[in-house]
XYZ file of C-alpha atoms in Angstrom:
278
model
C -44.785 -31.838 97.099
C -44.417 -32.595 100.792
C -43.406 -36.251 102.196
C -46.854 -36.347 104.036
C -48.707 -35.928 100.733
C -47.396 -39.591 99.520
C -48.226 -42.719 101.485
C -45.008 -44.639 102.536
C -43.767 -46.976 99.960
C -40.732 -49.434 99.178
C -39.584 -47.212 96.622
C -37.890 -43.517 97.085
C -37.735 -41.090 94.254
C -34.838 -38.852 94.160
C -34.344 -35.663 92.039
C -31.959 -32.802 91.906
C -29.118 -35.047 91.198
C -26.008 -33.849 89.445
C -26.516 -34.670 85.735
C -22.737 -34.576 85.164
C -22.241 -37.851 86.894
C -22.007 -41.064 84.658
C -24.841 -43.579 85.325
C -22.968 -46.426 86.470
C -20.855 -44.127 88.820
C -24.237 -42.576 90.117
C -25.627 -46.205 90.701
C -22.683 -47.191 92.780
C -22.654 -44.015 94.948
C -26.471 -44.175 95.580
C -25.769 -47.885 96.547
C -23.001 -46.829 98.865
C -24.983 -44.408 100.833
C -28.518 -45.914 101.042
C -27.578 -49.431 101.851
C -26.904 -48.614 105.401
C -30.615 -48.404 105.822
C -31.697 -51.769 104.658
C -31.746 -54.273 101.883
C -31.729 -52.551 98.447
C -33.623 -54.843 95.577
C -32.659 -52.298 92.670
C -31.499 -48.768 91.721
C -32.992 -47.186 88.711
C -31.105 -44.592 86.816
C -31.764 -43.321 83.305
C -29.664 -40.795 81.132
C -32.472 -40.239 78.587
C -33.362 -36.362 78.678
C -36.684 -36.656 80.382
C -35.201 -38.609 83.251
C -31.818 -36.822 83.917
C -31.018 -35.926 87.447
C -33.604 -38.485 89.010
C -33.351 -41.991 90.334
C -35.370 -44.420 92.099
C -34.081 -46.662 95.113
C -36.291 -49.632 95.955
C -35.991 -51.293 99.284
C -37.142 -54.631 100.311
C -38.827 -53.019 103.624
C -40.830 -49.920 103.843
C -39.315 -48.885 107.191
C -35.898 -48.950 105.201
C -37.289 -46.433 102.702
C -38.744 -44.227 105.414
C -35.315 -44.082 107.585
C -33.485 -43.452 104.221
C -36.119 -40.404 103.334
C -35.951 -38.719 106.477
C -32.269 -39.032 107.253
C -30.944 -38.253 103.633
C -33.486 -35.482 102.830
C -31.066 -32.595 101.650
C -27.806 -34.342 101.652
C -25.238 -32.788 99.745
C -24.876 -35.427 96.858
C -22.238 -34.409 94.289
C -22.558 -30.849 95.554
C -26.432 -30.809 95.165
C -28.959 -31.289 97.696
C -30.934 -34.453 97.307
C -34.767 -33.880 97.137
C -36.344 -37.304 98.222
C -40.090 -38.337 98.236
C -41.854 -41.727 98.206
C -42.959 -42.875 94.822
C -46.535 -42.590 94.087
C -46.930 -46.209 92.847
C -44.931 -49.510 93.575
C -42.358 -50.383 91.202
C -42.665 -53.445 89.190
C -40.494 -55.578 91.441
C -42.503 -54.776 94.594
C -45.840 -55.212 92.690
C -44.657 -58.869 91.681
C -43.646 -59.676 95.229
C -47.114 -58.504 96.386
C -48.890 -60.342 93.654
C -50.458 -57.014 92.224
C -48.526 -56.755 89.191
C -50.361 -55.939 86.217
C -48.927 -56.027 82.582
C -49.059 -52.464 81.265
C -50.344 -51.927 77.681
C -47.257 -50.708 75.663
C -49.066 -49.793 72.695
C -51.078 -47.238 74.610
C -48.039 -45.875 76.397
C -46.473 -45.273 73.125
C -49.473 -43.569 71.563
C -49.461 -41.337 74.690
C -45.879 -40.287 73.925
C -46.428 -39.427 70.623
C -49.250 -36.630 71.584
C -47.672 -33.343 71.656
C -47.722 -31.466 74.907
C -48.767 -27.743 75.179
C -45.532 -26.587 76.844
C -42.044 -27.995 78.001
C -42.851 -26.751 81.455
C -45.856 -29.113 82.123
C -43.729 -31.974 81.009
C -41.072 -30.981 83.396
C -43.707 -30.536 86.083
C -45.598 -33.877 85.586
C -45.424 -36.338 88.514
C -43.025 -39.247 88.138
C -43.288 -43.069 89.359
C -41.007 -45.628 89.548
C -42.940 -47.400 86.858
C -42.167 -44.246 84.417
C -38.524 -45.554 84.025
C -38.185 -47.200 80.598
C -37.709 -50.955 80.588
C -35.003 -50.874 78.220
C -32.674 -47.736 77.346
C -30.302 -47.669 74.311
C -26.818 -48.114 75.950
C -28.148 -48.885 79.202
C -27.721 -52.603 80.410
C -30.686 -54.169 82.275
C -30.196 -55.262 85.862
C -31.131 -58.967 85.337
C -30.751 -59.560 89.165
C -30.860 -57.413 92.304
C -27.769 -55.646 93.111
C -25.363 -57.313 95.988
C -27.658 -57.367 98.974
C -26.416 -55.698 102.290
C -26.620 -58.171 105.089
C -27.553 -55.954 108.143
C -25.742 -58.557 110.630
C -22.641 -56.780 111.959
C -23.807 -53.284 110.282
C -22.802 -50.411 112.394
C -25.786 -48.763 114.598
C -28.039 -46.236 112.656
C -26.444 -42.738 112.722
C -28.084 -39.987 111.200
C -26.151 -37.243 109.344
C -24.951 -34.351 111.377
C -27.705 -31.774 111.811
C -30.656 -34.091 110.947
C -32.923 -35.219 113.406
C -33.298 -39.160 113.628
C -36.691 -40.751 112.598
C -39.528 -40.724 115.185
C -38.940 -43.350 118.031
C -35.425 -44.207 116.659
C -32.551 -42.436 118.732
C -28.979 -42.169 117.175
C -27.217 -45.515 117.886
C -30.138 -47.501 117.677
C -30.504 -50.504 115.144
C -33.035 -49.843 112.367
C -36.464 -51.880 112.641
C -36.042 -55.513 111.508
C -32.050 -55.359 111.365
C -30.083 -58.037 113.186
C -28.183 -56.627 116.066
C -24.103 -57.423 115.720
C -23.282 -60.712 117.427
C -26.699 -62.254 116.453
C -26.793 -64.558 113.507
C -29.788 -65.866 111.478
C -30.675 -69.520 111.842
C -27.985 -71.584 109.799
C -25.818 -68.810 109.382
C -22.032 -69.450 109.847
C -20.246 -67.351 112.375
C -17.730 -64.853 110.715
C -14.133 -65.530 111.130
C -12.589 -63.344 114.189
C -11.580 -60.005 112.809
C -9.393 -57.868 114.736
C -8.364 -54.295 113.924
C -4.873 -53.128 114.852
C -5.152 -50.506 117.581
C -2.678 -47.632 116.770
C -2.434 -44.350 118.976
C -5.228 -41.773 117.802
C -4.642 -39.909 114.517
C -6.649 -37.585 112.342
C -5.816 -39.808 109.577
C -7.886 -42.971 109.202
C -6.531 -46.370 107.290
C -9.299 -48.252 105.600
C -8.799 -51.920 104.649
C -10.723 -54.725 103.024
C -12.267 -52.675 100.293
C -13.820 -53.895 97.425
C -12.449 -53.685 93.876
C -14.958 -51.053 92.835
C -14.251 -48.836 95.413
C -13.188 -45.236 94.069
C -12.475 -41.800 95.913
C -16.237 -40.398 95.332
C -17.813 -43.376 96.670
C -15.787 -43.160 99.903
C -16.205 -39.436 100.239
C -20.037 -40.074 99.965
C -19.715 -42.233 103.375
C -17.245 -40.082 105.248
C -18.296 -36.615 104.211
C -21.313 -36.737 106.606
C -18.943 -36.607 109.567
C -17.734 -33.120 110.695
C -13.873 -32.375 109.875
C -13.816 -34.319 106.908
C -11.241 -33.086 104.464
C -10.194 -35.743 101.861
C -9.875 -39.403 100.765
C -6.784 -40.566 99.103
C -6.265 -43.899 97.307
C -3.165 -45.944 97.071
C -1.855 -46.342 93.354
C -2.154 -49.940 92.502
C -4.074 -50.998 95.296
C -7.929 -51.216 95.167
C -8.344 -52.628 98.781
C -6.871 -49.785 101.031
C -7.316 -46.063 101.407
C -6.742 -43.079 103.740
C -9.395 -40.521 104.926
C -8.152 -37.379 106.625
C -10.242 -35.346 109.024
C -9.114 -32.078 110.909
C -8.588 -33.727 114.155
C -8.386 -37.060 116.113
C -11.367 -36.944 117.818
C -13.499 -36.168 114.509
C -11.718 -39.062 112.955
C -12.377 -41.482 115.838
C -16.205 -40.598 115.613
C -16.271 -41.412 111.977
C -14.098 -44.639 112.489
C -16.638 -45.796 115.316
C -19.599 -45.176 113.313
C -18.432 -46.873 110.095
C -16.505 -49.710 111.596
C -17.386 -52.753 109.591
C -19.613 -50.883 106.956
C -20.145 -53.517 104.254
C -19.686 -51.728 100.847
C -20.619 -55.149 99.412
C -21.741 -58.326 101.088
C -18.267 -59.818 101.038
C -16.379 -56.763 102.086
C -16.553 -55.535 105.602
C -14.639 -52.283 105.993
C -12.010 -52.481 108.490
C -11.014 -48.855 109.944
C -7.933 -48.037 112.231
C -5.883 -45.071 113.157
C -3.038 -44.430 110.517
C 0.388 -45.150 111.975
C 2.021 -41.699 112.808
């Protein structure tokens, strides 16, 4: 089904995901690459057989979901290109915000599950929606609150992945609709402390600091491998807050540094990027 066949929605449905990735790791990585498009309310991932290789990302704004869908369509995520489309129905959290939420008949749904299907293929081809995700899965903790929200203030301008066209009416380097440009603050917001990144001579290796505790190699790779010349991420044993990222040359490293400078992996951790000392 093409993207045009489904109306825009706060929720995007992603499939063709690598089924070998653990649930918690998958959710962290999805948050890392999609939070650049706007505030994420929830990420739904299940490990049961029917929902393997699939996920739902719920944005607060429809424009954020649209930018994410257009920019990340076909993005190589854990060595498999993502297939993304709008969810066919509102997720529960969005329906409650709109005041349109209706409690579903769980008994009726259970009876439907017991009815045998003619073939496995028809099951596999059945359309999925965000509401199809079970409310409780054995061994899967419920998300009682939304993940840590990405504050758009101070976020780098929108940059589409290489080789992909930016959304209509939005040029590379332009801030996403509804975002707060760097330097502007919301009413009542305290100005952040002045942060300076030491300037070293250009280098093909970048030095990252102020990383959150949950940072891992795969998460950083998802952020940097969209830039040409990316080679590898190297973590420092015993230190979760720093890392090195290597590119083929200084120009490519500089482009990645400029695009991701100040990127917030979590609300309280704005990534600082400088050239590594030679």
